[in-house]
Coordinates of N, CA and C in Angstrom, one line a residue:
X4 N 0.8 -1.2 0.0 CA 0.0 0.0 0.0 C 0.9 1.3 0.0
X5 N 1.7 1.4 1.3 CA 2.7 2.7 0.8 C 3.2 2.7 -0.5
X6 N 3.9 1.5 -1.2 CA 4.7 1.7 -2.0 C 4.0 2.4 -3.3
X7 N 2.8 1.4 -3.1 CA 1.8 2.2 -4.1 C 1.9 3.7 -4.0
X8 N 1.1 4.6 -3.3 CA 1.2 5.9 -2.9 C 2.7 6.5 -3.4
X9 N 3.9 5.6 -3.0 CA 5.1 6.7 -3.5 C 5.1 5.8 -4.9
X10 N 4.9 5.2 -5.4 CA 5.1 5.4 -6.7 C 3.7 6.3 -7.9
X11 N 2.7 6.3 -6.8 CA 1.7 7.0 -7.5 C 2.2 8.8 -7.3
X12 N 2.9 9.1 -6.5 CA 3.2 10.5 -6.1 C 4.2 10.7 -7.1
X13 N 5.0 9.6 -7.4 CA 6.4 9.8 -8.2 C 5.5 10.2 -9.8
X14 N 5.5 9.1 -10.2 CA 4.1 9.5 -11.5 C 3.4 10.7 -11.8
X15 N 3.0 11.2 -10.8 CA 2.0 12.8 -10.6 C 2.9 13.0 -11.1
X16 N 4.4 13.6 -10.3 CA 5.4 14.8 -10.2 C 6.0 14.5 -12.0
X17 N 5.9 13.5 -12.0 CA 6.6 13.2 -13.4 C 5.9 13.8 -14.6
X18 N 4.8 13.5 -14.9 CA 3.4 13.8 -15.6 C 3.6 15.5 -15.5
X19 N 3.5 16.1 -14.2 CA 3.5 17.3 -13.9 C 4.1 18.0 -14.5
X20 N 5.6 17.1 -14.6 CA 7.0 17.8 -14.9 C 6.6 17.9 -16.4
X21 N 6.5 17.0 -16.9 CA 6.4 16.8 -18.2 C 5.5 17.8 -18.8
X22 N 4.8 18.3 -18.3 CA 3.3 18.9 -18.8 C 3.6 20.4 -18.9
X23 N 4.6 21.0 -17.4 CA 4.9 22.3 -17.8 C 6.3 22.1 -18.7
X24 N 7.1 21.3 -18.9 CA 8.2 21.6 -19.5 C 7.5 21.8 -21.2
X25 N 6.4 21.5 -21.9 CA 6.4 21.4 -23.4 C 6.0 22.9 -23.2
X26 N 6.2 23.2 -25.0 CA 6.8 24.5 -25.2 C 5.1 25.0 -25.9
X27 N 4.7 26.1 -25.2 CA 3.3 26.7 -25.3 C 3.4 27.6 -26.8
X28 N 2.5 26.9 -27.8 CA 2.6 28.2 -29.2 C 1.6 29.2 -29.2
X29 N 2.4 30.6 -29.7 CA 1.8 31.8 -29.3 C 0.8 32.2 -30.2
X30 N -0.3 32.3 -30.1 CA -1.2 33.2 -30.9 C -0.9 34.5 -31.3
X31 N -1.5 34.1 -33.0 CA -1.1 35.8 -33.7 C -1.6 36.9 -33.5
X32 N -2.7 36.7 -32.0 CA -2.6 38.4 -31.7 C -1.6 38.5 -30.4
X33 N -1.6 37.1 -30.0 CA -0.3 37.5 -28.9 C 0.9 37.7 -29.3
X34 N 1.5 37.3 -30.3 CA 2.5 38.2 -30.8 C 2.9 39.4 -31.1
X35 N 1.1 39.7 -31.6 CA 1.5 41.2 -32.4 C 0.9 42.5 -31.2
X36 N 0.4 41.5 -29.9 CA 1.0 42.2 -29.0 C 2.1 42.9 -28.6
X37 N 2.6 41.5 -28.2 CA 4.3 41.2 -27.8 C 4.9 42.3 -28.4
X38 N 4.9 42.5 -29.8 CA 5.7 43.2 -30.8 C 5.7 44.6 -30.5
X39 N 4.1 44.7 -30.8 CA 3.4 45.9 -30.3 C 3.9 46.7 -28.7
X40 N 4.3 45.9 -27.6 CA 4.6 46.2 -26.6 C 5.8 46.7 -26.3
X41 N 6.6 46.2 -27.4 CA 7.8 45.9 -27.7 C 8.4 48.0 -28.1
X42 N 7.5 48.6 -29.1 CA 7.7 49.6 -29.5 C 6.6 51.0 -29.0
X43 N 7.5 52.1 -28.7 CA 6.9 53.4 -29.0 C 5.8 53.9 -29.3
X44 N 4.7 54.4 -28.6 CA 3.8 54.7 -29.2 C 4.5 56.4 -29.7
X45 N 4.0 56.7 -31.4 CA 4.8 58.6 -31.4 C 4.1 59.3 -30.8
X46 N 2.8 59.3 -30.7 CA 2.1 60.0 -30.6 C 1.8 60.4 -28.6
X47 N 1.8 59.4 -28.1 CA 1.5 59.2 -26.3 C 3.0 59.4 -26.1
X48 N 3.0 60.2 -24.8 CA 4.3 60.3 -23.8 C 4.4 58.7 -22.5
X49 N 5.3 58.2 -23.6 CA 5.5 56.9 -22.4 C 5.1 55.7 -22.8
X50 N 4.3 55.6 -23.8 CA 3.3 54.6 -23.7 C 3.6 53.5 -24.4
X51 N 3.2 52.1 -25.0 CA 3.6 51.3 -26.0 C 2.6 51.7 -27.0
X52 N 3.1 50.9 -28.2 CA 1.6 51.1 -28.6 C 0.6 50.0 -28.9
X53 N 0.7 49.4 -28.3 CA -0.2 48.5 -27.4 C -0.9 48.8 -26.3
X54 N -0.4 49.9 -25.8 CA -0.8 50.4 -24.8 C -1.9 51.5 -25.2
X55 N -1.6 52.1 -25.7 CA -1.8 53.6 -26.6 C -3.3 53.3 -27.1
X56 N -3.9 54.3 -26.7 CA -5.5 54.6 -27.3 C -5.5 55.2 -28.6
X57 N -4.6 56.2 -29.1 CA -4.2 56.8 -30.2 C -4.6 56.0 -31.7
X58 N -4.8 57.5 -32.2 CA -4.9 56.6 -33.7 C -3.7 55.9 -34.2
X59 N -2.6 56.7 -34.2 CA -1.6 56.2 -34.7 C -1.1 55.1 -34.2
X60 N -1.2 54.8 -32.9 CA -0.8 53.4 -32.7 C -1.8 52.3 -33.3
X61 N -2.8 52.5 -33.2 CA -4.0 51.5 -33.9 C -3.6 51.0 -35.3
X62 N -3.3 52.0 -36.0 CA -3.0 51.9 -37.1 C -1.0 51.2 -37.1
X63 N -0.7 51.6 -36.2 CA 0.7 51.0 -36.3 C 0.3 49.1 -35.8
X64 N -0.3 48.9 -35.0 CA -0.8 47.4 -34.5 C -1.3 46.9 -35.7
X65 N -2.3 47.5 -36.5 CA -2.6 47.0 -37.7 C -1.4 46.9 -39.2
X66 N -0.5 47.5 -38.7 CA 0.7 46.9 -39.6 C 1.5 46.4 -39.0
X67 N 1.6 46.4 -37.8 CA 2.0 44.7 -37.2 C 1.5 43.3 -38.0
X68 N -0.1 43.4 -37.6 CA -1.0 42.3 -37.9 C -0.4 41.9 -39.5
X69 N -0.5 42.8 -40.3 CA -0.3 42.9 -41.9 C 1.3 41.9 -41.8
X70 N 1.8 42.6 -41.2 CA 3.5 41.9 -41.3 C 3.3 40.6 -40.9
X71 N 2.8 40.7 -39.9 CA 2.6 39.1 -39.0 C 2.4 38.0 -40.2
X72 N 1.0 38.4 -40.6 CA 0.0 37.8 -41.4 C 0.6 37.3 -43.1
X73 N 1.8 38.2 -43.5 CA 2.2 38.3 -44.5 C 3.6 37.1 -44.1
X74 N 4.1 36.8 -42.9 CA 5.3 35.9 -42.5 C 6.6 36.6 -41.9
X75 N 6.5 37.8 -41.7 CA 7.7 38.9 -41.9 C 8.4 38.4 -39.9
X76 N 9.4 38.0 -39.5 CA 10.1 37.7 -38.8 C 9.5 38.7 -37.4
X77 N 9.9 38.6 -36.8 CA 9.8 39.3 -35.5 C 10.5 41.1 -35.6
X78 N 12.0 40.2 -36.3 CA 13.2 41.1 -36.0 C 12.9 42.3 -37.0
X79 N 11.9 41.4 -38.4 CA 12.1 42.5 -39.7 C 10.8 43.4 -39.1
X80 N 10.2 43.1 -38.7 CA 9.1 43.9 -38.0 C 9.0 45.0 -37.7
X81 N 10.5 44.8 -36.6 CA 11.1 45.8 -35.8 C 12.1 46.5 -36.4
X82 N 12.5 46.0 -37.5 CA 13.4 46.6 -38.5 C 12.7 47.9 -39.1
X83 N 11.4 47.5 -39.7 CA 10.9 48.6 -40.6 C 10.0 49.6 -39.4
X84 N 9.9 49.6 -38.6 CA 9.6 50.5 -37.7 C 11.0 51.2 -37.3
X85 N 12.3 50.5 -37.2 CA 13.5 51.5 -36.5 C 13.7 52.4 -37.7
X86 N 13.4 51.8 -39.1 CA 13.8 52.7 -40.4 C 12.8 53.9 -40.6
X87 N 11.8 53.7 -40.1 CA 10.8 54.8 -40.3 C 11.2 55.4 -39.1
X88 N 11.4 55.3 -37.8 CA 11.5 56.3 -36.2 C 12.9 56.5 -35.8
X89 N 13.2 55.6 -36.2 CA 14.9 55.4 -35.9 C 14.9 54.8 -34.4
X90 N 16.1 54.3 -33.6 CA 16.1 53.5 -32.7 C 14.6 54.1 -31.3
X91 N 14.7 55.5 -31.3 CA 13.7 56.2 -30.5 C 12.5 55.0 -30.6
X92 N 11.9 54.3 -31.6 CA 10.8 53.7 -31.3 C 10.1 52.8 -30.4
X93 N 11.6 52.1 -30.1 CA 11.8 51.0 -29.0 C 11.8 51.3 -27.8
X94 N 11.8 50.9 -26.5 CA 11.2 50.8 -25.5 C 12.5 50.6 -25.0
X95 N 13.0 49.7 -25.5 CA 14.6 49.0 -24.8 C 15.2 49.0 -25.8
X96 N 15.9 50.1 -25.5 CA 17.1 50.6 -26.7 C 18.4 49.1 -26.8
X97 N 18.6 49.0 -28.0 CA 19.4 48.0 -28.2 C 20.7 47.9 -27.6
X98 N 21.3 46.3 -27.3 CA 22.6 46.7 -26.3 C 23.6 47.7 -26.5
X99 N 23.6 47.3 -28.2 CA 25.2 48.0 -28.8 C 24.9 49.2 -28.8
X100 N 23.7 50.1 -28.5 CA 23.8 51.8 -28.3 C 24.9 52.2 -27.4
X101 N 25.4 52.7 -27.7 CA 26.5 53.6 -26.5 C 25.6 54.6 -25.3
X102 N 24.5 55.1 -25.6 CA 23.7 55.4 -24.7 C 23.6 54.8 -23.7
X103 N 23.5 53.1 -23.8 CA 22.7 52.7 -22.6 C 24.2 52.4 -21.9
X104 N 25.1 52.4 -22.1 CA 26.0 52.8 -20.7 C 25.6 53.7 -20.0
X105 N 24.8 54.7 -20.4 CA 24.7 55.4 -19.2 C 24.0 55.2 -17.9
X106 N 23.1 54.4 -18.6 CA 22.3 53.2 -17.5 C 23.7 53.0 -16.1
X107 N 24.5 52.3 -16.7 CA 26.1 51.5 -16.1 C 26.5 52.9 -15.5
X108 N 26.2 53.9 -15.6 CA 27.4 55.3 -14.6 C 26.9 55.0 -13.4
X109 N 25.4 55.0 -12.7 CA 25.4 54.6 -11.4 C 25.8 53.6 -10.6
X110 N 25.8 52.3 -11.2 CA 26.8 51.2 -10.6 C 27.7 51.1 -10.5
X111 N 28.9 51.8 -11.6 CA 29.9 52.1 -11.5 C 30.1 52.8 -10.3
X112 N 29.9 54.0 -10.7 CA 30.0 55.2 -9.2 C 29.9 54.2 -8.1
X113 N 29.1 54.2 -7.9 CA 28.6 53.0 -6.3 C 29.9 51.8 -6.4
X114 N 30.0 51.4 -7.3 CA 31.5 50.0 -7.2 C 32.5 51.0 -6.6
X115 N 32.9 52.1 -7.5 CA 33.8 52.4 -7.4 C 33.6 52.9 -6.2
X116 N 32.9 53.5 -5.5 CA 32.9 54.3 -4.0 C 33.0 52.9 -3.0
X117 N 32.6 51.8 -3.0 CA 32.8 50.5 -2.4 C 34.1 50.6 -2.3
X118 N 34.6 50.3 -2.9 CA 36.2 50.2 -3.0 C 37.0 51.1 -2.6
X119 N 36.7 52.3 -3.2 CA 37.3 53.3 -1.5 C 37.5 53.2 -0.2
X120 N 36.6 52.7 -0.3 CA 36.2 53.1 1.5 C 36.6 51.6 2.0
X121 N 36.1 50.9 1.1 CA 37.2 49.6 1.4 C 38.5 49.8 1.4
X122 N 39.2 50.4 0.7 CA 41.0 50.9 0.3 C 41.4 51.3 2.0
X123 N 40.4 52.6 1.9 CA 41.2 53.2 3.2 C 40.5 52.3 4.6
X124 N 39.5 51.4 5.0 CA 39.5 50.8 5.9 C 40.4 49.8 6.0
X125 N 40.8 49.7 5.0 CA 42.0 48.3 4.8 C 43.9 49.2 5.7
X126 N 43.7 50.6 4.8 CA 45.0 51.4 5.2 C 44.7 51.8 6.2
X127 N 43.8 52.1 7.0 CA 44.0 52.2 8.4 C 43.9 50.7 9.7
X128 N 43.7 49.9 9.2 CA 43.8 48.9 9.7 C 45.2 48.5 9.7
X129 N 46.2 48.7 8.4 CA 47.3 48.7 8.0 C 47.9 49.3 9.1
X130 N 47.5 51.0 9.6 CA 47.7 51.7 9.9 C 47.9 51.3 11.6
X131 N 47.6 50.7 11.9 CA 47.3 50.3 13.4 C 48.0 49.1 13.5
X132 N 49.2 48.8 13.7 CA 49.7 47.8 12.7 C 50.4 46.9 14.6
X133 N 50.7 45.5 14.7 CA 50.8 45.2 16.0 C 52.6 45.8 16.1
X134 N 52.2 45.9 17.9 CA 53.5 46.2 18.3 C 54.7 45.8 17.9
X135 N 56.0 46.8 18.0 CA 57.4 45.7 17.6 C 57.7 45.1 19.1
X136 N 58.5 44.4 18.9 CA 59.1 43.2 20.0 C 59.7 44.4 21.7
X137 N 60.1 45.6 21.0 CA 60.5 46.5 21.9 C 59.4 47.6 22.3
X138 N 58.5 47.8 21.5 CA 57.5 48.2 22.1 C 56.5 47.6 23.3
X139 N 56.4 45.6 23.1 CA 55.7 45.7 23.9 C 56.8 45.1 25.6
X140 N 58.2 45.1 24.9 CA 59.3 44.7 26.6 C 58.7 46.4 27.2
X141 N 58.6 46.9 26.5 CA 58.7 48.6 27.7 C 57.0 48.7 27.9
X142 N 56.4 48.1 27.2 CA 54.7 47.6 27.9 C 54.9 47.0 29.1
X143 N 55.6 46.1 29.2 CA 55.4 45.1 30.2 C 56.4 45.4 30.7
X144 N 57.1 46.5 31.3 CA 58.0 46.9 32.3 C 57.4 48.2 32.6
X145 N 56.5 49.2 32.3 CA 55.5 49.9 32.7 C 54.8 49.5 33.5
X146 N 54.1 48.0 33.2 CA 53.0 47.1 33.9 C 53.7 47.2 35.3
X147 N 54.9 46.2 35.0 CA 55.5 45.9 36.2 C 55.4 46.9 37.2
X148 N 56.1 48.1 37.0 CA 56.2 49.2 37.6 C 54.7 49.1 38.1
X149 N 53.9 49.0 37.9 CA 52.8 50.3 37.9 C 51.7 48.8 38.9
X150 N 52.7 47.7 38.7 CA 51.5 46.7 40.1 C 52.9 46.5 41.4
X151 N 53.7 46.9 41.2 CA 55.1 47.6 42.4 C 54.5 48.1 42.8
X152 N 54.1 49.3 42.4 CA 54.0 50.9 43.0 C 52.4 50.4 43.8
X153 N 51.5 49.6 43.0 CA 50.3 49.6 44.2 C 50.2 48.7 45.1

């Protein structure tokens, strides 16, 4: 009877496993979401245009749809939108922009200030450094002195 139960529990977990690992296909309006989310609305401050109430985004989702529907890749998608707006369209400016280092100047800064302050708690630790062999004989002849004297 137990063994039953752990081999029926093993089975579930397997089944289970098996069921989320296959790979879910995306519907062609969830893509041309995705895509859509993916880019700029021009006309809204901020917005996708997926997001976007605007005409011009409506009309930009419907030449998503047209591309989609026509076979045109993800990437070419995004292509003929950067050639008409230029990279501005995008949401997440691409890696190789030199722009988005600038993202990287605050971590930097903060690394680098880490390390400072690490440097110098290291050099004053340095700085405090243990007695020499003759510093601490005239310690311990102070001592002496000073349980004499009470």
């Amino acid at each position: 009877m137990r063994r039953a139960v752990i081999v029926a529990s093993v089975l579930a977990v397997a089944v289970a496993a098996a069921l989320v690992g296959l790979p879910r296909t995306e519907t062609g309006e969830e893509r041309v979401a995705r895509i859509a989310a993916e880019l700029r609305c021009p006309v809204c401050q901020g917005l996708s245009v997926n997001d976007s109430p605007s005409e011009s985004a409506r009309q930009m989702r419907s030449l998503i749809e047209q591309r989609a529907a026509e076979g045109r890749t993800d990437d070419e998608i995004r292509d003929e939108f950067r050639a008409a707006y230029g990279d501005w369209i995008l949401l997440s400016p691409p890696a190789s922009d030199p722009r988005g280092l600038v993202w990287l100047a605050p971590v930097v800064i903060v690394a680098a200030g880490a390390l400072l302050v690490l440097s110098r708690i290291r050099r004053r630790a340095d700085a405090v450094a243990a007695p020499t062999a003759e510093q601490l004989a005239l310690l311990r002849e102070r001592a002496r002195l000073e349980e004499a004297d009470s």
